[in-house]
CSV table of C-alpha atoms in Angstrom, one decimal:
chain,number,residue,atom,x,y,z
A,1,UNK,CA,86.1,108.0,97.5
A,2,UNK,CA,89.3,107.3,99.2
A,3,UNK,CA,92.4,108.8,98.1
A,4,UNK,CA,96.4,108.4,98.9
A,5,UNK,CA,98.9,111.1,98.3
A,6,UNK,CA,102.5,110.8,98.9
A,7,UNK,CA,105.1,113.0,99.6
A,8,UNK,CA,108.9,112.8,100.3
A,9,UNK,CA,112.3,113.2,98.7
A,10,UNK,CA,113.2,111.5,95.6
A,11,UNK,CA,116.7,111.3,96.5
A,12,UNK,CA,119.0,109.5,99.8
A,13,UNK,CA,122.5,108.7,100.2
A,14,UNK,CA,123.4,105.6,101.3
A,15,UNK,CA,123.4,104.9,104.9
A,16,UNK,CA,120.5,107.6,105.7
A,17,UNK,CA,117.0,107.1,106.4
A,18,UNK,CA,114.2,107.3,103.5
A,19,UNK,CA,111.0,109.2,104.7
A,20,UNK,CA,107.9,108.8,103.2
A,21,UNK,CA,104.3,109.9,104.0
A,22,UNK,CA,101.0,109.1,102.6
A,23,UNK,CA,97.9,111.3,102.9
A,24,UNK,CA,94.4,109.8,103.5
A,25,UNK,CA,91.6,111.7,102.5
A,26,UNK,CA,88.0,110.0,102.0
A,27,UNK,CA,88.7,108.0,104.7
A,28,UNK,CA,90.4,107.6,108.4
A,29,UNK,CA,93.5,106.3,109.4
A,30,UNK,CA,91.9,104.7,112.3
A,31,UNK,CA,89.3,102.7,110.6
A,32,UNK,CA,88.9,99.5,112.4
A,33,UNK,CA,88.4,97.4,108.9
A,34,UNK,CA,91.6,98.6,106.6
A,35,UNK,CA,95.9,98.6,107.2
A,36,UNK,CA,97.7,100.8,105.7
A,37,UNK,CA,100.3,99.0,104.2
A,38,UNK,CA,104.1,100.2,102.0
A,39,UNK,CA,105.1,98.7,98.8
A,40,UNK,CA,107.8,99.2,96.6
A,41,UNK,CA,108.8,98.2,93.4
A,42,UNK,CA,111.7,97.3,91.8
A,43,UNK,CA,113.5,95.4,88.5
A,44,UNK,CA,115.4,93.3,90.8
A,45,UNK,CA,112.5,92.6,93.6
A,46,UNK,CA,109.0,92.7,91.6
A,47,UNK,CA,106.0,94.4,93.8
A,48,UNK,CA,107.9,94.0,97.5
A,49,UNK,CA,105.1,94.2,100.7
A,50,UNK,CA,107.3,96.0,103.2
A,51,UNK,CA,105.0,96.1,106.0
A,52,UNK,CA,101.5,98.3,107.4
A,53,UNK,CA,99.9,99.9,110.3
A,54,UNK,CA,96.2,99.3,111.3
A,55,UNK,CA,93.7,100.2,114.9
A,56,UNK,CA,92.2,97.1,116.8
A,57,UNK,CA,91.4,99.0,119.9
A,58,UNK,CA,94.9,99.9,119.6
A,59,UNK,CA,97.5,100.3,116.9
A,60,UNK,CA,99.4,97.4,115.5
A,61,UNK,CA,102.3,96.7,112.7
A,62,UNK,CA,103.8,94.0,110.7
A,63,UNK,CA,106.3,94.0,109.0
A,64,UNK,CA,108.6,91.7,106.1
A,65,UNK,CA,111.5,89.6,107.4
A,66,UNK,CA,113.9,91.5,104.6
A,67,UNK,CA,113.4,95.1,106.1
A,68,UNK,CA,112.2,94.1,110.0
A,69,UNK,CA,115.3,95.7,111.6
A,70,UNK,CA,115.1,99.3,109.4
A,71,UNK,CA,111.5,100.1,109.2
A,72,UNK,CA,109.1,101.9,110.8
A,73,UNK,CA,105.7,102.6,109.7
A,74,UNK,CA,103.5,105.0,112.0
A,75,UNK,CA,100.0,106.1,112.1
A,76,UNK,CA,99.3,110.0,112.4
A,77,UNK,CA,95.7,110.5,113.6
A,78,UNK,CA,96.2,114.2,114.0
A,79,UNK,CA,97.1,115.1,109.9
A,80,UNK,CA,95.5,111.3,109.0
A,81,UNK,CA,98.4,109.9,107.5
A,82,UNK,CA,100.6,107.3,108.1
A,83,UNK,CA,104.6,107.4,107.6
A,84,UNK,CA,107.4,105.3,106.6
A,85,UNK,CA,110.7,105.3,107.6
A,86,UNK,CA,113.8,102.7,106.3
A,87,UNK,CA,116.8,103.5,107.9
A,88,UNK,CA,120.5,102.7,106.8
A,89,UNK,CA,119.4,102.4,103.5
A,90,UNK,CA,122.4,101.0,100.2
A,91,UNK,CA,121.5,101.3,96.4
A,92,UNK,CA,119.4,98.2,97.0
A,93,UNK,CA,116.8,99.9,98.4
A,94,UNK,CA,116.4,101.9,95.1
A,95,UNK,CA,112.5,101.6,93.5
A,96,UNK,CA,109.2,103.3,93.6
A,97,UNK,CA,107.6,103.2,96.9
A,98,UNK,CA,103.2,102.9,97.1
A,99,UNK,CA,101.2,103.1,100.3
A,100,UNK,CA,98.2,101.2,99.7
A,101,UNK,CA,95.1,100.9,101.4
A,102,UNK,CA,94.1,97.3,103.0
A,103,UNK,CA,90.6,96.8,102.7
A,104,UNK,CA,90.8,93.9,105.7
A,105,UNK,CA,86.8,92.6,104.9
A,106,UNK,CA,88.0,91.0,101.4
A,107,UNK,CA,91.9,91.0,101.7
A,108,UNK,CA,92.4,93.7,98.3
A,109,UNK,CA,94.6,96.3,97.7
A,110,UNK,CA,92.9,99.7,96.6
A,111,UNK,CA,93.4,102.4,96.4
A,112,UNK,CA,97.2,103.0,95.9
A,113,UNK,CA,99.2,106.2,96.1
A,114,UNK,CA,100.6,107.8,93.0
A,115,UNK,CA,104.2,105.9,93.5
A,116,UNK,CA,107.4,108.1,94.5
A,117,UNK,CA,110.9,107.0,92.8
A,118,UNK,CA,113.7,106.9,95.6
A,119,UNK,CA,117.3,106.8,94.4
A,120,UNK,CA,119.7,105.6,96.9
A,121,UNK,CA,123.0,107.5,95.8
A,122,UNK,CA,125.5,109.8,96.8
B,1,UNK,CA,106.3,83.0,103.1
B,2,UNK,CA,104.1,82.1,100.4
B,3,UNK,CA,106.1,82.4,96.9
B,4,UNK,CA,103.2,83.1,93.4
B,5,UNK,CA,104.3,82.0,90.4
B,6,UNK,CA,102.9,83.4,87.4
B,7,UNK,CA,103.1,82.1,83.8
B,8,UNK,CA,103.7,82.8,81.2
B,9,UNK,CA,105.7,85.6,81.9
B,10,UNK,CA,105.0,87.2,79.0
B,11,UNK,CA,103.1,86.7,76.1
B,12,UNK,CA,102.1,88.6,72.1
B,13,UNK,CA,98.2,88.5,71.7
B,14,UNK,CA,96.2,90.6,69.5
B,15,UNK,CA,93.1,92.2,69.9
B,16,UNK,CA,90.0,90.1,70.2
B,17,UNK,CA,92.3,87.0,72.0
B,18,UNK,CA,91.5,85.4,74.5
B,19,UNK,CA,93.9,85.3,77.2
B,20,UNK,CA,94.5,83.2,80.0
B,21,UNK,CA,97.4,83.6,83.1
B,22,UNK,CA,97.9,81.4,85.4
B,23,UNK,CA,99.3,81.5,89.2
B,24,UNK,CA,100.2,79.2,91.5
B,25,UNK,CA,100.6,79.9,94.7
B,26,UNK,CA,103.5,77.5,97.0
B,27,UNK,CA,101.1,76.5,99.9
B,28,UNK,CA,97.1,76.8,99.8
B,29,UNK,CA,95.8,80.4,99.8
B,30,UNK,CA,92.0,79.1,100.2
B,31,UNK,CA,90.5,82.0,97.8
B,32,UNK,CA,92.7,85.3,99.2
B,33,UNK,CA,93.8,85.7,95.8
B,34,UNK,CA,93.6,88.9,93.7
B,35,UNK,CA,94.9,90.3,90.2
B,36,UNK,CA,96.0,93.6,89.6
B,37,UNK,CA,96.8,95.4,86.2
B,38,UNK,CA,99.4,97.6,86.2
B,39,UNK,CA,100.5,99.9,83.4
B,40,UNK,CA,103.4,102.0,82.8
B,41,UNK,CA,104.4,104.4,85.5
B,42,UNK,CA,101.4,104.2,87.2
B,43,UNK,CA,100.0,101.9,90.4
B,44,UNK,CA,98.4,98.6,90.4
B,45,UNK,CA,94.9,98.5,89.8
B,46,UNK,CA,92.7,95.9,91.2
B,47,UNK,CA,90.7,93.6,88.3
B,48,UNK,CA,89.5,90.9,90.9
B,49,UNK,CA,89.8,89.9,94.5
B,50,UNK,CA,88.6,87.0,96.5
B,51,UNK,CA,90.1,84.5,93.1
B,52,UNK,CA,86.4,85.5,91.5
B,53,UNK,CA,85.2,88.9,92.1
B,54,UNK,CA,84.7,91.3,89.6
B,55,UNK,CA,86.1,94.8,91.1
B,56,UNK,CA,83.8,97.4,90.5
B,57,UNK,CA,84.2,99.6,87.5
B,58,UNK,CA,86.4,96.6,85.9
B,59,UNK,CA,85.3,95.6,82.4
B,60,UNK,CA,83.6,92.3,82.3
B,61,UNK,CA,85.7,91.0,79.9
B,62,UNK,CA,87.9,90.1,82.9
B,63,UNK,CA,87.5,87.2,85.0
B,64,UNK,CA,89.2,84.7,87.4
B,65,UNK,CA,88.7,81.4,88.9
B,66,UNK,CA,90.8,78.8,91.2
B,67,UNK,CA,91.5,77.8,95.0
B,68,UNK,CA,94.0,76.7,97.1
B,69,UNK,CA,97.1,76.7,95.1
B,70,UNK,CA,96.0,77.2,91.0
B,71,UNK,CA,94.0,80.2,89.7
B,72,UNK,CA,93.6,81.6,86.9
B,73,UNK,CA,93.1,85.0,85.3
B,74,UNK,CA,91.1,85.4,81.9
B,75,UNK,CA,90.9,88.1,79.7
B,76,UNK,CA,87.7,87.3,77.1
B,77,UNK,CA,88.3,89.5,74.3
B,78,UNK,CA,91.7,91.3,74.6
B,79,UNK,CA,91.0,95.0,74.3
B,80,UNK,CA,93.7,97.7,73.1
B,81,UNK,CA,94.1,99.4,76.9
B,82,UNK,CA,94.3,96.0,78.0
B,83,UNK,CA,98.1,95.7,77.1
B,84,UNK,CA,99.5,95.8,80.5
B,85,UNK,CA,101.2,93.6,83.6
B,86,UNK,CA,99.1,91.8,85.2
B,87,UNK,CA,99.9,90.8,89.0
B,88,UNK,CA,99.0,88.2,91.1
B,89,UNK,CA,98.7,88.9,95.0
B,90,UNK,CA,97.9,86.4,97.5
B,91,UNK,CA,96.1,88.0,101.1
B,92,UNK,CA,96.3,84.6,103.0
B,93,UNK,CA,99.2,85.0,105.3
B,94,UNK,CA,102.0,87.6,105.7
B,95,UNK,CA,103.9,88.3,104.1
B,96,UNK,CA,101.8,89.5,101.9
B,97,UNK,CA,103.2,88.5,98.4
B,98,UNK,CA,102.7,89.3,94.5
B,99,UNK,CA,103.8,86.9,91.9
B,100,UNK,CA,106.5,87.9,89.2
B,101,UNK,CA,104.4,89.4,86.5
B,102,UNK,CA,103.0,88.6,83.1
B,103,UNK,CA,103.3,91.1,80.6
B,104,UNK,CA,100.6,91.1,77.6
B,105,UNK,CA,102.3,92.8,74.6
B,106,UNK,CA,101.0,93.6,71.0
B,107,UNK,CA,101.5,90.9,68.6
């Protein structure tokens, strides 16, 4: 059974860079059939796909238009985790932030991570 | 990008309802459409994937049909612990993109 657990601080200030991370267990980083992908969530923005990280052979990423010059999503083979960094983030970037697994064969999301609330204050 | 719209957007049912959503996608999504149920302060849980297939574990009370641009989520028999958002999420092209919600409430 594959699980995601994330980890990182609750709180930035504006114009810093949010760190996430999401640890796989159950499963590899590396599998050749999922992505690991970032969500967030927000009042003003709904369920936002932010981008993912996936291994053809070698190791791809896409990501959304909005964030495309700020984020940075890497894979971690060593721990088997995958990262996400936003950088110069404003209050906008405010929400709860899910890694989510990519099952590529049937084009679902499951499972998630446990959600982690970043605040974007001073 | 592919925009879902999702109606109604919310809606008061009581138990033993049925209840139907509806999402329509902007361009054709062939059938790389799933729902997701989400609940308060926790993550989206899938219901069904491919527009039609039952998730395993989910209740059979749930069920969804469509293609290309309509589809349609439908809830049988509306259950207490079914009182939740329900998402939309289309896997056609990226962006990958969820529609705006529908939220069931207690009537």
């Amino acid at each position: 059974q594959v699980q995601l657990q994330q980890s990182g601080p609750g709180l930035v200030k504006p114009s810093q860079t949010l760190s996430l991370t999401c640890a796989i267990s159950g499963d590899s980083v590396s599998n050749n059939r999922a992505a690991w992908n970032w969500i967030r969530q927000s009042p003003s923005r709904g369920l936002e796909w932010l981008g993912r990280t996936y291994y053809r052979s070698t190791w791809y990423n896409d990501y959304a238009v909005s964030v495309k010059s700020r984020i940075t999503i890497n894979p971690d083979t060593s721990k088997n985790q995958f990262s996400l960094q936003l950088n110069s983030v404003t209050p906008d970037d405010t929400a709860v932030y899910y890694c989510a697994m990519y099952d590529w064969d049937y084009g679902r999301f499951g499972p998630w991570g446990q959600g982690t609330l970043v605040t974007v204050s001073s | 990008d592919i925009q879902m719209t999702q109606s109604p957007s919310s809606l008061s049912a009581s138990v033993g309802d049925r209840v139907t959503i509806t999402c329509r996608a902007s361009q054709t999504t062939s059938n790389y459409l799933n729902w997701y149920q989400q609940k308060p302060g926790k993550a989206p849980k899938l219901l069904i994937y491919t527009a039609s297939s039952l998730q395993s574990g989910v209740p059979s009370r749930f069920s969804g049909s469509g293609s290309g641009t309509d589809f349609t989520l439908t809830i049988s028999s509306l259950q207490p612990e079914d009182f939740a958002t329900y998402y939309c999420q289309q896997s056609s092209t990226i962006p990958l993109t969820f529609g705006g919600g529908t939220k069931v409430e207690i009537k």
